[in-house]
mmCIF file of C-alpha atoms in Angstrom:
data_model
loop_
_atom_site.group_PDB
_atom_site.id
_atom_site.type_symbol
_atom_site.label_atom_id
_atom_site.label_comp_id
_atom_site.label_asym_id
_atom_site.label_seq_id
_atom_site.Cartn_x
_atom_site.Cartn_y
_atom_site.Cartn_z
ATOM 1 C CA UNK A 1 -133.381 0.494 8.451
ATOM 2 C CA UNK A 2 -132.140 3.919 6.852
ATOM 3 C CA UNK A 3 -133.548 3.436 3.716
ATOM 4 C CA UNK A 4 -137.170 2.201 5.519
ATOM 5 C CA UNK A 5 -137.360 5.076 7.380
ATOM 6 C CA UNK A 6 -136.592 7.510 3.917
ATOM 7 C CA UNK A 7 -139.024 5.753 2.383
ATOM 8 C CA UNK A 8 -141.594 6.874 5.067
ATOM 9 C CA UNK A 9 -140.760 10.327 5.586
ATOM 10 C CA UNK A 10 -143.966 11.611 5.423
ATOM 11 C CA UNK A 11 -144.803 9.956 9.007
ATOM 12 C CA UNK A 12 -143.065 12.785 10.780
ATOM 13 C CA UNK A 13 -145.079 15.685 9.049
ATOM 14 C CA UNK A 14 -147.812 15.512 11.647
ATOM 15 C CA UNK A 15 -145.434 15.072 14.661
ATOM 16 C CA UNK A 16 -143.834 18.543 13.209
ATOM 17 C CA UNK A 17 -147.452 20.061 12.271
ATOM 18 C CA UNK A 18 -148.338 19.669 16.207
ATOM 19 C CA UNK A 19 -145.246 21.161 17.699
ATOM 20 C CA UNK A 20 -145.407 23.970 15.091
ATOM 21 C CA UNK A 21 -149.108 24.238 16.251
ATOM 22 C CA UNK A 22 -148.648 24.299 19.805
ATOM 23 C CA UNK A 23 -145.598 26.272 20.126
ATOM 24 C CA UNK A 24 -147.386 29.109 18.240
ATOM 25 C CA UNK A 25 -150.317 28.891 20.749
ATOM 26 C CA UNK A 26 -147.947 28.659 23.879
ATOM 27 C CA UNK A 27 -145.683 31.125 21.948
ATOM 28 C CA UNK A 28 -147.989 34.063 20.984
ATOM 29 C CA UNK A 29 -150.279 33.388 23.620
ATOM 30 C CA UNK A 30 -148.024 34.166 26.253
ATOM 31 C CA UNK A 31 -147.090 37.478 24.133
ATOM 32 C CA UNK A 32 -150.780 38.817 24.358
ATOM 33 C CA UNK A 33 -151.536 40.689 27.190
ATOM 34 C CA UNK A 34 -154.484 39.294 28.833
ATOM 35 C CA UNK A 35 -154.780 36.137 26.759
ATOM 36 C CA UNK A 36 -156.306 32.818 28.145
ATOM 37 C CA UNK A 37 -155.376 29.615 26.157
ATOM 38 C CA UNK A 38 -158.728 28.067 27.172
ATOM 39 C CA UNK A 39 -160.799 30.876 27.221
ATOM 40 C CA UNK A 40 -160.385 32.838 24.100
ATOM 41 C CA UNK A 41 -160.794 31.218 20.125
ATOM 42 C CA UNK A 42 -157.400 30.103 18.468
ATOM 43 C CA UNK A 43 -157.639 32.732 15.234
ATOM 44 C CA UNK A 44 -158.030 35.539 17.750
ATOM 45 C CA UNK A 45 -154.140 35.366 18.132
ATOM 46 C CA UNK A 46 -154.231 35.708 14.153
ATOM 47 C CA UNK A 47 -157.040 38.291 14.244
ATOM 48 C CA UNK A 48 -156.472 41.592 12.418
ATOM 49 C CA UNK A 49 -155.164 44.569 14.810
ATOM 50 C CA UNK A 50 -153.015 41.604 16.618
ATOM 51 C CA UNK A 51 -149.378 42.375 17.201
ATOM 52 C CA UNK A 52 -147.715 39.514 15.064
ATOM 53 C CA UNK A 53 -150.861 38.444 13.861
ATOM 54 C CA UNK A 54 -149.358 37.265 10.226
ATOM 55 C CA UNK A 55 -146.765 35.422 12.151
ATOM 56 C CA UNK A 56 -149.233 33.523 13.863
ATOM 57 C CA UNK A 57 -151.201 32.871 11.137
ATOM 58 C CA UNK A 58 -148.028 30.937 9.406
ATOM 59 C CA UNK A 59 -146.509 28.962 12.436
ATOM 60 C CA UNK A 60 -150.371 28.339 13.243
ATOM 61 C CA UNK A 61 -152.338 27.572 10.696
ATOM 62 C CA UNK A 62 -150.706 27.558 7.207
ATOM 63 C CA UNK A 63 -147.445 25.283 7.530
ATOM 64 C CA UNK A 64 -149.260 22.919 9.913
ATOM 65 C CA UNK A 65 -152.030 22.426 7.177
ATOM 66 C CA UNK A 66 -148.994 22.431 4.576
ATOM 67 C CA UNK A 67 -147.839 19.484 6.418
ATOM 68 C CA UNK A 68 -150.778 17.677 6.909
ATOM 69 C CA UNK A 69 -151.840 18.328 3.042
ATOM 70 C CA UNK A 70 -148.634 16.249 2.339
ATOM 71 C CA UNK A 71 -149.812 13.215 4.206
ATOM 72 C CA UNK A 72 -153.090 13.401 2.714
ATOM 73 C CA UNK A 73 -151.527 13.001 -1.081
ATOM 74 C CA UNK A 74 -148.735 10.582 0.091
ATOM 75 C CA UNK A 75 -152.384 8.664 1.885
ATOM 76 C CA UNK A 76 -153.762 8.993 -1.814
ATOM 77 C CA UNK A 77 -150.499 7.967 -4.083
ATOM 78 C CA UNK A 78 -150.464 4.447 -1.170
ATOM 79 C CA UNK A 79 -153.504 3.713 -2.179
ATOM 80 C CA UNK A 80 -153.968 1.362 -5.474
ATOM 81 C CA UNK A 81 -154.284 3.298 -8.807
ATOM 82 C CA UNK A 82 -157.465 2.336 -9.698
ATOM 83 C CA UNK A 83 -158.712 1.823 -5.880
ATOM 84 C CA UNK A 84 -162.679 2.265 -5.424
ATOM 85 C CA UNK A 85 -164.456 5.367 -5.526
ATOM 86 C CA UNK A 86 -165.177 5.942 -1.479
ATOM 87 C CA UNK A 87 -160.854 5.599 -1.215
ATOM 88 C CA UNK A 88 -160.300 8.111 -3.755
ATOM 89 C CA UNK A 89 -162.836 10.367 -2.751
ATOM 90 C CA UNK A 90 -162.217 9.852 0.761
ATOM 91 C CA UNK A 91 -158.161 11.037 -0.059
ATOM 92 C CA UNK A 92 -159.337 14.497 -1.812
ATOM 93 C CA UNK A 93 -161.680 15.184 0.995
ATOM 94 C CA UNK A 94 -158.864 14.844 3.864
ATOM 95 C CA UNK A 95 -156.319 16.728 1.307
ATOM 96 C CA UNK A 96 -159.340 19.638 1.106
ATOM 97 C CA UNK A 97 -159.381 19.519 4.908
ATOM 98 C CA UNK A 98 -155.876 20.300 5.559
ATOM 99 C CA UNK A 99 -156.315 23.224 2.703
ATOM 100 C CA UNK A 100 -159.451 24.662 4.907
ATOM 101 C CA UNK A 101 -156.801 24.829 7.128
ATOM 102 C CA UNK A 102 -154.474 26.499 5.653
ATOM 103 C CA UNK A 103 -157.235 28.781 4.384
ATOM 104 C CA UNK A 104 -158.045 29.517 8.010
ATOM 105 C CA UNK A 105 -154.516 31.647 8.325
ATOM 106 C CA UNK A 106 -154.953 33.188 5.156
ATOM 107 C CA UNK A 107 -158.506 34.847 5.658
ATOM 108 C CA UNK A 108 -157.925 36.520 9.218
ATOM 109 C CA UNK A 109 -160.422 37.094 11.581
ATOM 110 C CA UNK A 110 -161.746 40.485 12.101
ATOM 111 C CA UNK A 111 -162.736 41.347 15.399
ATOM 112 C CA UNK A 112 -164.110 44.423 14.666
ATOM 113 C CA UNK A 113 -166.271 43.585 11.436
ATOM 114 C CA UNK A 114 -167.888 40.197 12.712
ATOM 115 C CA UNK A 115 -169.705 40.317 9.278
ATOM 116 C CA UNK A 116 -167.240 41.264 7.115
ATOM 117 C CA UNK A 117 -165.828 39.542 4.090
ATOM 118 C CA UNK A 118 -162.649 38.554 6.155
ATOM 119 C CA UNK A 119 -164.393 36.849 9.248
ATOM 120 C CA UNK A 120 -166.911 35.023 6.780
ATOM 121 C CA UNK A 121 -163.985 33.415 4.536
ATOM 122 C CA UNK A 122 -162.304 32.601 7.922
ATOM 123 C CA UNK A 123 -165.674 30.984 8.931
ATOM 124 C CA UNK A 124 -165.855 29.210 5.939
ATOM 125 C CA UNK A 125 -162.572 27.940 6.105
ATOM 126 C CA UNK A 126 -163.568 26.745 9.458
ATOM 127 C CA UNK A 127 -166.825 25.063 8.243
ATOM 128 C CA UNK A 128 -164.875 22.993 5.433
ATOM 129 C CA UNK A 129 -161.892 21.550 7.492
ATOM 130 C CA UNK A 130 -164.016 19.840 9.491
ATOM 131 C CA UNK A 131 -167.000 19.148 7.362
ATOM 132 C CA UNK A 132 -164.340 17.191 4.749
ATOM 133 C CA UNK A 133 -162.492 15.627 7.303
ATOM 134 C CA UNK A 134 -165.632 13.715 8.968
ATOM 135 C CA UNK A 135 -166.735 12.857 5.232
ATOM 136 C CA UNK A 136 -163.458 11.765 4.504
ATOM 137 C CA UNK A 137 -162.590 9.414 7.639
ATOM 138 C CA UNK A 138 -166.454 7.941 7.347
ATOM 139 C CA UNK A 139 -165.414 7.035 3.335
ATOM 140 C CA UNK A 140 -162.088 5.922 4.047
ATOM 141 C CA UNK A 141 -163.105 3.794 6.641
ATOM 142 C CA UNK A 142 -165.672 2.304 4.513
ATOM 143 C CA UNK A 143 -163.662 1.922 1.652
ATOM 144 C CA UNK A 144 -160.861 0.638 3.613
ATOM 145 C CA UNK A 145 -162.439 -1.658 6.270
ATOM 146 C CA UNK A 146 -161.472 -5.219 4.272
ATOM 147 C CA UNK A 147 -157.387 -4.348 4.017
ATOM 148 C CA UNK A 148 -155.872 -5.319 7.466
ATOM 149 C CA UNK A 149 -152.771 -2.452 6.556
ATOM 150 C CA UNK A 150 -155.015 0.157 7.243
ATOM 151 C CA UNK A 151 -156.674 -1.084 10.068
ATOM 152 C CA UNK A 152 -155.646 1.834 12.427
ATOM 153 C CA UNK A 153 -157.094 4.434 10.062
ATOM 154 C CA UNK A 154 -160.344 2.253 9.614
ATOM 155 C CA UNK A 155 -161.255 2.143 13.839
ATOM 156 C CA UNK A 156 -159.521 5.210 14.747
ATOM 157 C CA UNK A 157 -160.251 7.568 12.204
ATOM 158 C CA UNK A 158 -164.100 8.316 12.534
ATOM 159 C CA UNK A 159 -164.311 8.228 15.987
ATOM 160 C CA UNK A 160 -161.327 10.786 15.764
ATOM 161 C CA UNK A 161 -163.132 13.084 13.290
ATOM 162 C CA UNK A 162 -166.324 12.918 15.654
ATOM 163 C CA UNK A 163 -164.564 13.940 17.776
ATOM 164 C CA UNK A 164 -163.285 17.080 16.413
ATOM 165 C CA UNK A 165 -166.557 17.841 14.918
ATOM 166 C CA UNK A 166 -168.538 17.662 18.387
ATOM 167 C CA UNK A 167 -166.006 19.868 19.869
ATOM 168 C CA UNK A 168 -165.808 22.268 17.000
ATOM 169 C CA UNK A 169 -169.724 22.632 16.663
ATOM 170 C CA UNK A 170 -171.887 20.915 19.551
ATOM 171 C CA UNK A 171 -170.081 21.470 23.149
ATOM 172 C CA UNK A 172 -168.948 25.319 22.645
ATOM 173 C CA UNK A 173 -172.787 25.647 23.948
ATOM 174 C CA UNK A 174 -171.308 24.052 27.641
ATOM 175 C CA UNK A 175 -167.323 24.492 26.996
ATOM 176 C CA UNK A 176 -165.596 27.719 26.530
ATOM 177 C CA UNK A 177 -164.514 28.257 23.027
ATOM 178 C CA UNK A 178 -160.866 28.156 23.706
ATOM 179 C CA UNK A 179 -160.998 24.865 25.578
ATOM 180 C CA UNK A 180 -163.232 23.185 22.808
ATOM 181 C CA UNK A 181 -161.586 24.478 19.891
ATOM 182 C CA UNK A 182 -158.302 23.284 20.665
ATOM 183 C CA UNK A 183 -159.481 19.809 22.050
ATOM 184 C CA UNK A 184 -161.097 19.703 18.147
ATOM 185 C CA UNK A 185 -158.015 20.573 16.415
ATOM 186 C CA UNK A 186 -155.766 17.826 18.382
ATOM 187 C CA UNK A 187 -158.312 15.493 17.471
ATOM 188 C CA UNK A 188 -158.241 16.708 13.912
ATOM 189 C CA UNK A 189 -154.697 16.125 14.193
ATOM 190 C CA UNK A 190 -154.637 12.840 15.481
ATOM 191 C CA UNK A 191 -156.616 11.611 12.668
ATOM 192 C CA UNK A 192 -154.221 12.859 10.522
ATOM 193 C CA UNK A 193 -151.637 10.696 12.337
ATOM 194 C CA UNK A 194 -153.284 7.930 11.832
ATOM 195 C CA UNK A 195 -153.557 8.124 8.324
ATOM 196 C CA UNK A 196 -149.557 8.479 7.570
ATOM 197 C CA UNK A 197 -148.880 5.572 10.312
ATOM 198 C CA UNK A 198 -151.175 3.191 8.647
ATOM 199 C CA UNK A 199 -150.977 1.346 5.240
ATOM 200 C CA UNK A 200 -148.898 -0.620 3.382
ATOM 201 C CA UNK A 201 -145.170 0.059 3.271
ATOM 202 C CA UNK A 202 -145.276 1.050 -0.190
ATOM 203 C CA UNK A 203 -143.183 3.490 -1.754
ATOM 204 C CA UNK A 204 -145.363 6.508 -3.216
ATOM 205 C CA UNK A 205 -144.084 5.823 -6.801
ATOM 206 C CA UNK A 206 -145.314 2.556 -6.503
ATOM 207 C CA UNK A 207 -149.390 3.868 -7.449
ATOM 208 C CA UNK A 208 -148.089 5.400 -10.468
ATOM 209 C CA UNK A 209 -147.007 2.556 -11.381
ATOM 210 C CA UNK A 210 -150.451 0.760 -11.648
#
């Protein structure tokens, strides 16, 4: 039993990725003066001119995305070396997810220059974690659909990334941003979840192998 669990470490990255996440929100949240966890955006407790902004920004966005960057290459090296193109693809797009991310506590939002280079590398950020992840849970699930060891992944994943898609883009019209953003980014999560509970019980050495 000790030596199945070792073998699938990487399951408890996203378990550790959420409670990093959420314990910065709750965290540095309750440290801002006047801040409402489902009223106000996520990055604005990262934003530049924020008392432990850079802080933030780690516990927030760059480990968790560290994290879930490790499941997406340990999703990659359990799938067959020369696995079909959609699987493969499908991989790099979720591993470019978690690094938009990551990217999104590197490039700080700017409050006071909406339009400066800052906020628009944070907004890209923003745009490519959840553009790759829908591509990448629609191709895996494609790719995927025949193998019953990834079954979870397969029904769960693209109604997952849907989800966080309509949150992140489509109900902010009717939701407040704070409410809608996070909703989006537990759903993002949840997807990634999925993909280091499901598939075959493999060790990651074994694609290397052929």
């Amino acid at each position: 039993m000790t030596a199945r669990v070792r073998r699938r470490w990487w399951r408890g990255c996203v378990p550790a990725a959420a409670a990093l996440w959420v314990g910065a929100l709750l965290g540095f949240g309750a440290a801002l003066p006047g801040y409402v966890q489902s009223v106000h955006p996520v990055a604005l407790l990262g934003a530049q001119g924020i008392a432990g902004a850079m802080a933030f920004n780690l516990f927030g966005f760059v480990l968790p995305g560290a994290l879930c960057a490790v499941v997406a290459v340990s999703l990659r090296l359990r799938l067959p070396l020369h696995t079909g193109w959609r699987q493969r693809i499908g991989a790099q797009l979720m591993f470019l997810s978690t690094l938009g991310f990551v990217a999104m506590g590197v490039f700080r939002l700017d409050p006071v220059r909406l339009e400066g280079t800052q906020t628009l590398l944070h907004a890209t950020a923003w745009g490519l974690w959840w553009s790759t992840a829908l591509a990448s849970a629609l191709l895996l699930a494609g790719g995927l659909r025949r193998d019953p060891a990834w079954r979870g992944l397969v029904r769960g994943g693209p109604p997952l990334a849907g989800l966080a898609v309509l949150f992140a883009l489509v109900l902010p019209a009717v939701l407040p941003d704070g409410l809608s953003q996070r909703v989006a980014i537990l759903a993002w999560l949840g997807w990634c979840g999925l993909a280091a509970v499901s598939g075959p019980d493999r060790p990651l050495t074994a694609t290397l192998r052929g």
